[in-house]
Amino acid sequence: MKQNIDRVFPYEWYAICYSSDVSEKPVKRKIVGKDVVLFRNEKGHISAVHPYCPHRGADLSLGSVVNGKLTCPYHGWQFERDGTCACIPSQPDQTVPKFAHARSYPVQEKAGLVWIFPDHTKTEKEVKELTIFEEINQDGYKLVPFQSLWKAHFTRTVESILDIAHLTYVHKKTIGKNMPSVVPDYKVEETSIAFLFLGEEHI
């Protein structure tokens, strides 16, 4: 049975890449199991849409941005920031059919990062406010890139990050040094802080 990805990952704001990663050309990334293509219009505003053309499934990240519109490399179909198909060059006088529009995702930039809310049924005005750690924008703090490939199921990755009992044994020479093996009771609080950097480059 296929797992519903929307139930595995909560609908939250996720950092998908750095703002500097998206310039003149479309860029494809994967976040919480979904491929998206990011592009900027002529004013520099960023957008995130489903990366495969509704027409023949061509990879839109291989296309270009023409007059602020994402342009398919196969037949030249053009898409607005919200995924609306604005032009079908081979049939310029015909009404654009409903199937021709691409899904789009709420996206915004903050603290030098591109954040995406992976629910295509919502607009940016309909989703929760993006809140981040205040320190990211403060002087004296710097966001440093880090990348690591774990050959493990994502549930084991999350479990490892949350499991402090293993530090004494697995990381006894570094962060677990001099830590007691007994874990005292501690309080867990839920916050509305966005998920920082679960994005990965699509290979």
Coordinates of C-alpha atoms in Angstrom, one line a residue, residues 71-199:
T71 CA 8.8 28.3 -20.2
C72 CA 8.7 24.6 -21.0
P73 CA 11.7 23.4 -23.0
Y74 CA 9.6 21.0 -25.1
H75 CA 6.7 23.0 -26.6
G76 CA 7.2 26.4 -25.2
W77 CA 4.2 26.5 -22.9
Q78 CA 4.5 29.4 -20.5
F79 CA 3.5 29.5 -16.8
E80 CA 2.8 32.4 -14.4
R81 CA 4.0 32.5 -10.8
D82 CA 0.9 30.8 -9.6
G83 CA 1.2 28.0 -12.2
T84 CA -1.4 29.4 -14.5
C85 CA -0.7 28.5 -18.1
A86 CA -0.5 31.8 -19.9
C87 CA 0.5 30.8 -23.4
I88 CA 0.5 27.8 -25.7
P89 CA 2.5 28.9 -28.7
S90 CA 1.2 26.3 -31.1
Q91 CA -2.4 27.4 -30.5
P92 CA -2.2 31.1 -29.6
D93 CA -5.9 31.8 -30.5
Q94 CA -7.4 28.9 -28.5
T95 CA -8.7 29.0 -25.0
V96 CA -6.2 27.4 -22.6
P97 CA -7.7 24.2 -21.3
K98 CA -8.1 23.5 -17.5
F99 CA -5.6 20.6 -17.5
A100 CA -2.8 22.9 -18.8
H101 CA -2.3 24.7 -15.4
A102 CA 0.5 23.6 -13.1
R103 CA 0.2 23.2 -9.4
S104 CA 2.0 25.9 -7.3
Y105 CA 3.1 26.1 -3.7
P106 CA 3.3 28.9 -1.2
V107 CA 6.8 30.2 -1.2
Q108 CA 8.7 33.1 0.4
E109 CA 12.2 34.2 1.2
K110 CA 13.5 35.1 4.7
A111 CA 16.9 35.1 6.3
G112 CA 18.6 34.3 3.0
L113 CA 16.6 31.1 2.6
V114 CA 13.8 30.0 0.3
W115 CA 10.9 28.5 2.3
I116 CA 8.1 26.4 0.9
F117 CA 4.8 25.3 2.3
P118 CA 4.2 21.9 0.5
D119 CA 0.4 22.1 0.1
H120 CA -0.6 23.1 -3.4
T121 CA -4.3 23.6 -2.4
K122 CA -3.4 26.7 -0.3
T123 CA -2.2 30.2 -1.3
E124 CA 0.4 32.0 0.7
K125 CA -2.3 34.1 2.4
E126 CA -4.1 30.9 3.5
V127 CA -1.3 29.2 5.3
K128 CA 0.2 29.9 8.7
E129 CA 2.7 32.7 9.2
L130 CA 6.3 31.8 8.6
T131 CA 8.2 32.2 11.9
I132 CA 11.9 31.5 12.3
F133 CA 14.6 31.6 15.0
E134 CA 15.2 35.3 15.7
E135 CA 19.0 34.7 16.0
I136 CA 19.2 34.1 12.2
N137 CA 18.7 37.8 11.5
Q138 CA 20.8 39.1 14.4
D139 CA 24.3 40.4 14.2
G140 CA 26.9 38.1 15.6
Y141 CA 25.2 35.0 14.2
K142 CA 25.9 33.4 10.8
L143 CA 24.0 30.7 9.0
V144 CA 26.6 28.1 8.0
P145 CA 25.7 25.5 5.3
F146 CA 26.1 21.8 6.2
Q147 CA 25.2 18.8 4.1
S148 CA 25.2 15.1 5.1
L149 CA 23.9 12.1 3.3
W150 CA 22.4 9.4 5.6
K151 CA 21.8 6.0 4.0
A152 CA 18.8 5.4 6.3
H153 CA 15.1 5.7 6.4
F154 CA 14.0 9.2 7.4
T155 CA 12.2 7.8 10.5
R156 CA 15.5 6.5 11.8
T157 CA 17.2 9.8 11.0
V158 CA 14.6 11.7 13.0
E159 CA 14.8 9.2 15.8
S160 CA 18.5 9.5 16.0
I161 CA 18.4 13.3 16.3
L162 CA 15.8 13.1 19.1
D163 CA 17.4 10.2 21.0
I164 CA 19.8 11.8 23.5
A165 CA 20.5 8.4 25.3
H166 CA 22.8 7.2 22.6
L167 CA 25.2 10.2 22.8
T168 CA 27.1 8.7 25.7
Y169 CA 28.0 5.6 23.6
V170 CA 28.0 6.6 20.0
H171 CA 29.5 10.1 20.4
K172 CA 31.6 9.5 23.5
K173 CA 34.6 11.3 22.1
T174 CA 32.7 14.4 20.9
I175 CA 29.3 15.7 22.0
G176 CA 28.7 12.8 24.3
K177 CA 31.9 13.2 26.2
N178 CA 31.5 13.1 30.0
M179 CA 27.7 12.8 29.6
P180 CA 26.0 10.5 32.2
S181 CA 24.2 7.4 30.8
V182 CA 21.1 8.1 32.9
V183 CA 18.7 10.5 31.2
P184 CA 16.8 12.7 33.6
D185 CA 13.2 13.7 33.0
Y186 CA 12.9 16.6 30.7
K187 CA 10.0 18.7 29.3
V188 CA 9.2 18.8 25.6
E189 CA 7.4 21.9 24.2
E190 CA 5.8 22.3 20.8
T191 CA 6.7 25.5 18.9
S192 CA 5.5 27.0 15.7
I193 CA 9.1 27.5 14.4
A194 CA 9.5 26.4 10.8
F195 CA 11.5 23.3 9.9
L196 CA 15.0 24.6 9.2
F197 CA 16.8 22.9 6.3
L198 CA 15.3 19.6 5.2
G199 CA 15.7 20.6 1.6

